[in-house]
Amino acid sequence: MIGAIFSPRVLRGLLPPLSLAVLLISIFWLQPRTMSYFGLNLLLNLAVPIALATIAQMFILCVNELDLSIGGFVSLVACITATWVQETPLFGLLALAALIAAYAGLGALIHIRQLPSIVVTLGMSFVWLGLAVLVLPTPGGKAPDWIRSLMTLKPPMIPFPIIASVALALIVHVALMRSAGGTVLRGAGGNPAALARAGWSILRIKMTMFALAGFFGVLSGMALVGLTTSADANIALRYTLLSIAGVILGGGEFVGGRVSPIGAVIGAMTLALAGSFLSFLRLNPDWQIGAQGAILIIVLALRLLIRQAEKRR
Amino acid sequence: MSRAAILRQPWLWAWVGALAVWLATAAFTGGTGSGQVISAALTFGAFFVIVALGQMFVITLGPGNVDLSIPACMTLAGTVSMKIMDGAGAMIPVGLAVAVAVGLAVGVINYTLIRALRIPPIIATLSSSFIFQSAAIWYNRGLRVKPPEALGDFTTAKIAGMPFIAILVIGLAVAMHILLARTIYGRSVLAIGQNMRAAGLAGIRVERIRAITYIMCATLAGLCGYLLAAFSGGAALNMGEEYLLSSIAVVVIGGTSVAGGFANVPGLWGAALFLFLLVTMLNTFGAGAGVRLVLTGLIIIGVIVAASGGRHKREG
């Protein structure tokens, strides 16, 4: 019984939540005041947009592509939300819908011309950033009130960021991992040739996955503006690297459609908390980014150890 | 070379693009300043080419091979070498050695992560780049140490109107071309990119070649960081930023296959000049920062779409 609990397979699944738990407990230990409704709210607030961007990246990784433009995209959405959506809601929301359509178009372009997604999305990161500068040349704008009040909700007992993260993880998990449609979508990453022979259109699957990524990227940008109340063109550029790291931390693989929505959300929260952990340690803030890299390397090393234990059995 | 053979060269389009963009700029300004534009393009292009040479070898190793730590490596090498030289002319060779050593160390760490943790190179170089970037921030402490005057002069020197640094990098590119096309190492890189398993079975020591390639790429990035910091009057923490996209874009636009196995050096220079002249052209036309970014991105994608179309036709 105990052997079954500690089998490598279970351990591998437990690695992401365990990493998060270790980090959280260390933070509580260093700074007990964070162990409150208010403290958790502050700690995890900014994890929500990162988690949404990570889910967006996960959809792309699921079909064996990589999106290096998601940070620029989220910045652009934030700029549009803080200006057009605030001033002329209908036009703003139409613009956001057009952005999602553009993402689907990118998926189609990459698939039809068999282009390397790294290069295409790297080029797109310039386009998104340029558009963001055009929409909002200087930092500013204002978050629409309804987004602001949604993001600062104070539900009883459990802080909003936790409810939002759990809901996000569960909804995407059910839709992608437990439904028939989700299985087909993931299959395009696992064995596209087999899916194509079974009569599915890989083009439509890729477009769907890219559109989903665009959708969650839009949510991420809106959530971010709801928290920061204003925007600027560079607001989320670091999300590109954070989102890739988050998916991998959460147990996702680079190829083969092996991803985990719950893991991705946990991975994003781990990275978001890493910064707070360091400041509570009174470590030099210069090492904040470096610590995220170190955490990534440690978790990957642990995963390798578990994989080797699995092989030995 | 017959006309058809020239038309089939993968590096051709980068050079055609560079020429077209330059002519468009010259036509707009009525020819004034076209000479200076070329001189500036050669200088800035030289920096692009140094990092792109390393990135080209890495990308040629095959799918999934790309070095994302180039910007962080450049910044670290630039800051450390500038601080150690502290503006003293006598320390110039020491600074160069330090920058190259930083690059070597970065390469060794990158490859160790790839090999020991068996993680895709993208993730390995991504996570290590976080650490290198932090190390640079921590070491730099917000200071901007000026380079030794002689070194600064060296990077801006010209011989008969030709930037000296461009002449050096053209020499470096020629050496790299020979390394790629005429040595066992270069042929091994190409073979691994075409079929890693077959290359291994044919007796190529795949892992040793990969190690050399990643270390060489980081070393070139370190060298570029040193020269760029000297050129721009000191190391800045964001000095490597634009080199992430540029290093990959220059390689791909230059006609190297992003799927690996096929590389070419002449295209690197064409693509580097193209990228610089493109931004210059948009500046000349009076485009603002936003429009310039959007057009740069769209044109890069356009070139890649066009290049991939050409490749399909050739195969079919």
XYZ file of C-alpha atoms in Angstrom:
629
model
C 0.000 0.000 0.000
C 2.684 2.430 1.053
C 4.772 1.209 -1.872
C 1.944 2.143 -4.234
C 1.700 5.634 -2.782
C 5.397 6.253 -3.257
C 5.712 4.654 -6.658
C 7.632 6.822 -9.144
C 4.527 7.254 -11.283
C 2.581 8.831 -8.452
C 5.630 10.798 -7.367
C 5.983 12.305 -10.819
C 2.382 13.462 -10.748
C 2.890 14.842 -7.262
C 6.068 16.743 -8.094
C 4.416 20.019 -9.217
C 1.996 20.316 -6.247
C 4.747 19.268 -3.847
C 7.093 21.968 -5.177
C 4.341 24.539 -4.704
C 3.604 23.260 -1.190
C 7.270 23.387 -0.178
C 7.535 26.948 -1.444
C 4.316 28.031 0.255
C 5.274 26.447 3.587
C 8.704 28.121 3.451
C 7.000 31.464 2.879
C 4.602 30.884 5.805
C 7.553 29.917 7.970
C 9.568 32.974 7.020
C 6.670 35.388 7.280
C 3.749 33.978 9.307
C 1.621 37.036 8.586
C 1.164 35.848 4.999
C -0.863 32.935 6.374
C -4.062 34.956 6.342
C -6.834 35.843 3.936
C -5.247 39.196 3.192
C -1.704 37.832 2.994
C -2.614 35.073 0.546
C -4.547 37.542 -1.547
C -1.478 39.749 -1.885
C 0.870 36.822 -2.491
C -1.186 35.191 -5.219
C -2.841 38.170 -6.914
C -0.407 38.461 -9.793
C -0.350 34.693 -10.235
C -3.779 34.836 -11.918
C -2.737 36.562 -15.181
C 0.451 34.465 -15.268
C -1.614 31.295 -14.885
C -3.899 32.382 -17.743
C -0.911 33.084 -19.999
C 0.583 29.727 -19.035
C -2.623 27.952 -20.038
C -2.459 29.808 -23.366
C 1.121 28.598 -23.889
C 0.047 25.076 -22.912
C -2.427 24.885 -25.803
C 0.379 25.761 -28.230
C 2.873 23.317 -26.703
C 0.178 20.650 -26.861
C 0.362 20.663 -30.671
C 4.192 20.622 -30.667
C 4.617 24.326 -31.348
C 6.074 27.103 -29.223
C 4.748 30.650 -28.806
C 7.453 33.252 -28.217
C 4.990 36.114 -28.710
C 2.547 35.545 -25.853
C 4.193 38.217 -23.659
C 3.832 40.861 -26.367
C 0.297 39.663 -27.052
C -0.766 39.970 -23.393
C 0.793 43.463 -23.302
C -1.222 44.478 -26.376
C -4.441 43.118 -24.837
C -3.675 45.021 -21.638
C -3.196 48.254 -23.630
C -6.436 47.740 -25.583
C -8.328 46.900 -22.398
C -7.086 50.009 -20.609
C -8.023 52.264 -23.524
C -10.579 51.084 -26.097
C -12.484 48.629 -23.882
C -12.691 51.328 -21.221
C -13.787 54.131 -23.577
C -15.800 52.353 -26.280
C -16.531 48.847 -24.897
C -18.119 47.421 -28.051
C -15.266 48.476 -30.325
C -12.698 47.316 -27.768
C -14.234 43.876 -27.414
C -14.458 43.574 -31.219
C -10.724 44.379 -31.408
C -9.987 41.650 -28.864
C -12.096 39.178 -30.853
C -10.110 40.129 -33.960
C -6.891 39.354 -32.061
C -8.182 35.849 -31.261
C -9.014 35.385 -34.943
C -5.482 36.549 -35.794
C -4.115 33.811 -33.537
C -6.212 31.194 -35.347
C -4.839 32.605 -38.600
C -1.284 32.207 -37.311
C -2.018 28.561 -36.545
C -3.280 28.088 -40.091
C -0.254 29.863 -41.606
C 2.207 27.785 -39.576
C 0.450 24.562 -40.515
C -0.191 25.208 -44.208
C 3.290 26.513 -45.017
C 4.972 24.164 -42.512
C 6.775 27.089 -40.926
C 8.810 26.897 -37.725
C 6.560 28.354 -35.025
C 9.538 29.734 -33.090
C 10.455 32.071 -35.920
C 6.904 33.084 -36.837
C 5.955 33.885 -33.247
C 9.243 35.684 -32.684
C 8.311 37.900 -35.636
C 4.788 38.307 -34.249
C 6.192 39.444 -30.898
C 7.454 42.530 -32.767
C 4.053 43.038 -34.354
C 2.165 42.803 -31.034
C 4.637 45.102 -29.296
C 4.453 47.611 -32.154
C 0.648 47.603 -32.074
C 0.734 48.036 -28.289
C 2.974 51.096 -28.702
C 0.554 52.468 -31.307
C -2.471 51.933 -29.058
C -0.824 53.319 -25.928
C 2.351 55.320 -26.724
C 2.950 56.287 -23.076
C 2.077 54.266 -19.958
C -1.408 55.038 -18.761
C -4.996 54.194 -19.554
C -7.522 53.032 -17.023
C -8.955 49.625 -16.223
C -12.693 49.290 -16.958
C -14.596 49.313 -13.660
C -16.205 45.908 -14.160
C -12.838 44.181 -14.615
C -11.405 46.110 -11.691
C -14.257 45.050 -9.386
C -14.065 41.433 -10.612
C -10.348 41.182 -9.923
C -10.657 42.761 -6.478
C -13.583 40.580 -5.379
C -13.425 39.600 -1.712
C -15.351 36.337 -1.457
C -15.859 34.954 2.073
C -13.305 32.480 3.497
C -11.197 31.756 0.409
C -9.248 34.536 -1.352
C -10.266 35.274 -4.944
C -6.937 34.310 -6.606
C -7.219 30.792 -5.184
C -10.824 30.361 -6.348
C -9.929 31.737 -9.791
C -6.891 29.469 -10.165
C -8.718 26.332 -9.052
C -11.659 27.108 -11.344
C -9.314 27.756 -14.275
C -7.393 24.524 -13.717
C -10.539 22.405 -13.337
C -12.417 23.871 -16.314
C -9.493 23.435 -18.706
C -8.728 19.997 -17.247
C -12.267 18.735 -17.842
C -12.464 20.272 -21.320
C -9.066 19.142 -22.576
C -8.269 15.960 -20.645
C -11.673 14.409 -20.005
C -13.768 15.201 -23.073
C -13.865 13.481 -26.444
C -13.092 16.719 -28.277
C -10.147 17.443 -25.999
C -8.670 14.021 -26.684
C -8.751 14.695 -30.420
C -7.094 18.078 -29.888
C -4.310 16.485 -27.831
C -3.963 13.723 -30.382
C -2.756 16.268 -32.915
C 0.330 16.625 -30.739
C 0.731 12.921 -30.100
C 0.293 11.433 -33.534
C -0.926 13.854 -36.184
C -0.573 11.344 -39.017
C -2.895 8.869 -37.302
C -5.472 11.570 -36.619
C -5.341 12.769 -40.211
C -5.917 9.209 -41.466
C -8.853 8.860 -39.105
C -10.422 11.770 -40.966
C -9.730 14.712 -38.680
C -8.463 17.947 -40.159
C -5.130 18.815 -38.547
C -5.505 22.324 -39.941
C -8.740 22.873 -38.034
C -7.258 21.387 -34.861
C -4.240 23.677 -35.039
C -6.454 26.692 -35.678
C -8.635 25.721 -32.713
C -5.646 25.340 -30.415
C -4.143 28.671 -31.504
C -7.526 30.377 -31.111
C -7.812 28.928 -27.594
C -4.333 30.238 -26.832
C -5.412 33.662 -28.121
C -8.551 33.515 -25.981
C -6.646 32.765 -22.780
C -4.027 35.364 -23.736
C -6.862 37.919 -23.946
C -8.159 36.839 -20.525
C -4.633 37.167 -19.133
C -4.242 40.721 -20.394
C -7.660 41.758 -19.065
C -6.937 40.198 -15.651
C -3.575 41.934 -15.524
C -5.095 45.367 -16.198
C -7.758 44.656 -13.574
C -4.962 44.288 -11.023
C -2.590 47.045 -12.129
C -5.382 49.543 -13.082
C -3.266 50.948 -15.909
C -1.159 49.533 -18.724
C 1.969 50.082 -20.763
C 3.350 48.467 -23.876
C 6.030 46.476 -22.024
C 3.823 45.392 -19.128
C 3.864 41.635 -19.773
C 6.898 40.957 -21.961
C 8.388 38.597 -19.359
C 5.255 36.407 -19.594
C 6.697 34.668 -22.662
C 9.449 32.981 -20.691
C 7.346 32.604 -17.531
C 4.585 30.807 -19.422
C 6.935 28.312 -21.071
C 8.643 27.659 -17.755
C 5.253 27.281 -16.049
C 4.042 24.596 -18.461
C 7.279 22.633 -18.092
C 7.277 22.995 -14.286
C 3.750 21.643 -14.274
C 4.844 18.411 -15.901
C 4.222 19.280 -19.544
C 6.512 17.865 -22.224
C 7.792 19.584 -25.328
C 6.464 17.107 -27.816
C 3.771 14.493 -28.025
C 0.786 16.450 -26.748
C 1.623 15.592 -23.150
C 0.418 18.511 -21.092
C -1.369 19.017 -17.822
C -3.674 22.011 -17.263
C -3.703 21.542 -13.479
C 0.084 21.235 -13.510
C 0.411 24.346 -15.672
C -1.595 26.464 -13.232
C 0.448 25.087 -10.327
C 3.669 25.765 -12.239
C 2.628 29.367 -12.884
C 1.818 29.893 -9.199
C 5.167 28.387 -8.178
C 7.021 30.847 -10.405
C 4.913 33.768 -9.201
C 5.636 32.848 -5.572
C 9.353 32.383 -6.158
C 9.825 36.159 -6.214
C 8.038 36.701 -2.890
C 9.957 33.831 -1.322
C 13.255 35.511 -2.141
C 12.209 38.882 -0.818
C 11.134 37.211 2.445
C 14.540 35.548 2.569
C 15.952 39.090 2.331
C 17.950 37.863 -0.600
C 19.232 40.408 -3.052
C 16.366 41.300 -5.448
C 18.921 41.095 -8.264
C 18.623 37.324 -8.019
C 14.844 37.177 -8.487
C 14.918 36.133 -12.127
C 17.835 33.828 -11.449
C 15.887 32.054 -8.720
C 13.104 31.281 -11.198
C 15.700 29.699 -13.441
C 17.174 27.760 -10.531
C 13.751 26.440 -9.470
C 13.122 25.313 -13.033
C 16.443 23.456 -13.139
C 15.892 21.822 -9.719
C 12.415 20.573 -10.635
C 13.685 19.204 -13.951
C 16.517 17.438 -12.121
C 14.024 15.891 -9.674
C 11.878 14.767 -12.582
C 14.887 13.052 -14.143
C 15.639 11.229 -10.873
C 12.055 10.001 -10.682
C 12.123 8.886 -14.306
C 15.274 6.875 -13.649
C 13.691 5.250 -10.587
C 10.727 4.361 -12.796
C 13.006 2.637 -15.289
C 14.746 0.617 -12.598
C 11.492 -1.062 -11.575
C 28.005 28.699 -61.855
C 25.180 28.789 -64.372
C 22.360 31.277 -63.949
C 19.975 28.616 -62.696
C 22.522 27.471 -60.136
C 22.921 31.008 -58.822
C 19.160 31.407 -58.553
C 19.032 28.278 -56.438
C 21.537 29.523 -53.861
C 19.769 29.827 -50.500
C 21.691 32.977 -49.557
C 20.575 34.876 -52.653
C 17.284 36.251 -51.311
C 18.814 37.838 -48.233
C 21.226 39.799 -50.426
C 18.513 40.752 -52.925
C 16.387 41.968 -50.021
C 19.246 43.989 -48.539
C 19.951 45.610 -51.910
C 16.276 46.395 -52.543
C 15.844 48.007 -49.132
C 19.012 50.051 -49.557
C 17.934 51.247 -53.024
C 14.505 52.202 -51.677
C 16.149 54.261 -48.930
C 18.554 55.888 -51.402
C 15.707 56.706 -53.770
C 13.770 58.371 -50.936
C 16.689 60.529 -49.810
C 17.850 61.217 -53.339
C 21.136 59.429 -52.674
C 22.359 61.643 -49.845
C 23.940 59.721 -46.999
C 23.738 56.360 -48.741
C 27.437 55.829 -48.108
C 27.134 56.425 -44.374
C 24.157 54.076 -44.268
C 26.271 51.286 -45.736
C 29.072 51.988 -43.309
C 26.667 51.869 -40.331
C 25.028 48.722 -41.701
C 28.422 47.021 -41.938
C 29.246 47.921 -38.323
C 25.932 46.870 -36.784
C 25.667 43.935 -39.165
C 29.044 42.717 -37.874
C 27.618 42.349 -34.347
C 24.595 40.463 -35.684
C 26.848 38.151 -37.682
C 29.113 37.245 -34.740
C 26.224 35.820 -32.688
C 24.411 34.460 -35.732
C 27.460 32.346 -36.673
C 27.196 30.496 -33.374
C 23.417 30.269 -33.529
C 23.671 28.900 -37.085
C 25.789 25.949 -35.991
C 23.406 25.280 -33.089
C 20.264 25.450 -35.245
C 21.901 23.226 -37.850
C 22.149 20.458 -35.227
C 18.471 19.777 -35.856
C 14.953 20.427 -34.546
C 14.778 21.757 -30.996
C 18.347 23.024 -31.002
C 18.451 26.748 -30.396
C 20.390 28.843 -27.912
C 18.132 31.261 -26.032
C 20.857 32.326 -23.602
C 22.743 34.488 -26.131
C 21.409 37.849 -24.816
C 22.162 36.959 -21.187
C 25.607 35.649 -22.120
C 26.407 38.855 -24.043
C 25.287 41.012 -21.125
C 27.266 39.001 -18.575
C 30.440 38.958 -20.675
C 30.055 42.666 -21.439
C 29.533 43.763 -17.824
C 32.223 41.538 -16.308
C 34.886 42.455 -18.867
C 34.122 46.196 -18.717
C 34.311 46.216 -14.924
C 37.563 44.243 -14.840
C 39.217 46.521 -17.408
C 37.871 49.573 -15.565
C 38.848 51.800 -18.456
C 42.558 50.904 -18.335
C 44.126 50.478 -21.758
C 46.664 47.943 -20.505
C 43.865 45.614 -19.441
C 42.333 45.265 -22.930
C 43.724 41.748 -23.568
C 42.719 40.675 -20.047
C 39.186 41.937 -20.659
C 39.018 40.034 -23.924
C 40.212 36.868 -22.212
C 37.653 37.335 -19.441
C 34.806 37.853 -21.917
C 35.792 34.740 -23.851
C 36.127 32.798 -20.592
C 32.623 33.889 -19.522
C 31.327 32.676 -22.875
C 33.137 29.353 -22.500
C 31.719 28.875 -19.002
C 28.191 29.708 -20.175
C 28.529 27.192 -22.995
C 29.801 24.472 -20.684
C 26.946 25.087 -18.221
C 24.379 25.073 -21.049
C 25.619 21.820 -22.471
C 25.925 20.207 -19.042
C 22.259 21.016 -18.384
C 21.197 19.642 -21.759
C 23.186 16.471 -21.273
C 22.856 15.818 -17.538
C 19.180 16.675 -17.189
C 18.259 15.416 -20.665
C 16.049 18.435 -21.234
C 15.372 20.095 -24.581
C 18.021 22.746 -25.356
C 15.354 25.458 -25.501
C 14.410 24.900 -21.852
C 18.009 24.363 -20.735
C 19.268 27.603 -22.277
C 16.116 29.430 -21.179
C 16.511 28.506 -17.511
C 20.250 29.081 -17.484
C 19.757 32.475 -19.149
C 17.656 33.569 -16.139
C 20.633 32.830 -13.907
C 23.183 34.537 -16.171
C 20.961 37.609 -16.457
C 20.659 37.767 -12.655
C 24.401 37.335 -12.294
C 24.943 40.279 -14.656
C 22.463 42.464 -12.738
C 24.085 41.546 -9.427
C 27.635 42.096 -10.675
C 26.855 45.321 -12.459
C 25.038 47.092 -9.571
C 23.675 49.731 -11.896
C 27.093 51.062 -12.811
C 28.076 51.828 -16.354
C 31.837 51.408 -16.610
C 33.342 53.076 -19.658
C 35.502 50.920 -21.919
C 39.220 51.764 -22.327
C 39.541 54.540 -24.846
C 41.792 52.568 -27.179
C 39.237 49.731 -27.301
C 36.392 52.122 -28.011
C 38.415 53.682 -30.836
C 39.232 50.242 -32.177
C 35.556 49.282 -32.534
C 34.753 52.492 -34.401
C 37.920 52.610 -36.527
C 37.703 52.665 -40.317
C 40.133 51.688 -43.046
C 39.459 53.449 -46.336
C 35.880 54.086 -45.265
C 35.325 50.454 -44.318
C 34.642 49.777 -40.609
C 37.555 47.762 -39.257
C 35.280 45.567 -37.171
C 33.349 44.601 -40.318
C 36.604 43.524 -42.007
C 37.441 41.364 -38.979
C 33.994 39.760 -38.918
C 34.103 39.103 -42.667
C 37.351 37.267 -41.961
C 35.669 35.393 -39.119
C 32.780 34.469 -41.433
C 35.194 33.129 -44.056
C 36.903 31.022 -41.384
C 33.525 29.735 -40.196
C 32.523 28.926 -43.760
C 35.650 26.797 -44.122
C 34.929 25.228 -40.723
C 31.422 24.344 -41.869
C 32.131 23.148 -45.380
C 35.660 21.750 -45.283
C 36.322 20.241 -41.850
C 35.232 17.005 -40.210
C 33.595 19.023 -37.443
C 31.475 21.055 -39.870
C 30.427 18.028 -41.899
C 29.537 16.241 -38.662
C 27.260 19.108 -37.590
C 25.455 18.923 -40.937
C 25.185 15.136 -40.719
C 23.741 15.267 -37.200
C 21.182 17.827 -38.338
C 20.089 15.649 -41.226
C 19.779 12.456 -39.215
C 21.165 12.202 -35.717
C 20.758 8.438 -35.474
C 22.385 7.771 -38.827
C 25.221 10.127 -37.925
C 25.782 8.231 -34.678
C 25.747 4.872 -36.461
C 28.225 6.213 -39.009
C 30.695 6.723 -36.184
C 30.285 10.434 -35.539
C 30.669 11.227 -31.865
C 27.381 13.060 -31.692
C 27.567 14.269 -28.114
C 31.096 15.617 -28.467
C 30.086 17.584 -31.579
C 27.006 18.967 -29.820
C 29.114 20.015 -26.826
C 31.609 21.842 -29.050
C 28.775 23.572 -30.915
C 27.011 24.920 -27.814
C 30.295 26.029 -26.272
C 31.361 27.745 -29.494
C 28.010 29.539 -29.760
C 28.263 30.895 -26.208
C 31.899 31.890 -26.716
C 30.983 33.916 -29.800
C 28.172 35.537 -27.809
C 30.708 36.449 -25.110
C 33.015 37.967 -27.713
C 30.119 39.918 -29.219
C 29.138 41.205 -25.761
C 32.706 42.460 -25.245
C 32.861 44.254 -28.586
C 29.352 45.666 -28.364
C 29.937 47.019 -24.847
C 33.144 48.651 -26.071
C 31.360 50.060 -29.126
C 28.422 51.528 -27.216
C 30.487 53.101 -24.429
C 29.835 50.563 -21.696
C 27.736 47.508 -20.916
C 24.003 47.982 -20.401
C 21.790 45.350 -18.789
C 19.491 45.239 -21.797
C 22.252 45.311 -24.395
C 21.620 41.742 -25.513
C 17.831 42.023 -25.729
C 17.379 42.478 -29.458
C 19.944 39.794 -30.242
C 17.588 36.959 -29.313
C 15.301 37.586 -32.247
C 18.055 38.913 -34.490
C 20.328 35.898 -34.064
C 17.537 33.509 -35.054
C 16.078 35.779 -37.754
C 19.478 36.362 -39.393
C 20.123 32.617 -39.524
C 16.723 31.772 -40.996
C 16.492 34.695 -43.439
C 20.043 33.877 -44.505
C 18.788 30.604 -45.939
C 19.841 28.160 -43.227
C 17.217 25.463 -42.722
C 15.459 25.874 -39.395
C 14.854 22.119 -39.376
C 18.614 21.622 -39.307
C 21.090 19.866 -41.559
C 21.601 22.679 -44.074
C 23.531 25.845 -43.336
C 25.226 28.625 -45.210
C 27.435 31.464 -44.080
C 27.161 34.049 -46.930
C 23.443 34.415 -46.210
C 24.214 35.540 -42.656
C 25.870 38.727 -43.862
C 23.081 39.355 -46.379
C 20.406 38.875 -43.723
C 22.225 40.988 -41.130
C 22.539 43.871 -43.608
C 18.913 43.378 -44.637
C 17.654 43.623 -41.045
C 19.656 46.756 -40.294
C 18.831 48.468 -43.591
C 15.158 47.627 -43.115
C 15.018 49.507 -39.821
C 17.003 52.376 -41.382
C 14.585 52.539 -44.301
C 11.554 52.702 -41.998
C 13.291 55.422 -39.974
C 14.017 57.398 -43.144
C 10.392 57.126 -44.208
C 9.545 58.765 -40.896
C 7.777 55.793 -39.334
C 7.235 55.938 -35.569
C 8.450 53.265 -33.151
C 5.149 51.353 -33.284
C 4.873 51.231 -37.073
C 8.558 50.296 -37.316
C 8.133 47.321 -34.978
C 4.985 46.091 -36.725
C 6.539 46.311 -40.187
C 9.803 44.674 -39.054
C 7.844 41.739 -37.647
C 5.607 41.400 -40.698
C 8.512 41.606 -43.138
C 10.483 38.939 -41.232
C 7.458 36.636 -41.372
C 6.900 37.536 -45.033
C 10.474 36.618 -45.921
C 10.168 33.292 -44.114
C 6.876 32.480 -45.838
C 8.407 33.345 -49.210
C 11.568 31.355 -48.489
C 9.603 28.268 -47.450
C 7.535 28.482 -50.647
C 10.729 28.437 -52.705
C 11.974 25.389 -50.849
C 8.791 23.448 -51.528
C 8.979 24.110 -55.222
C 12.548 22.921 -55.383
C 11.728 19.652 -53.670
C 8.634 19.034 -55.789
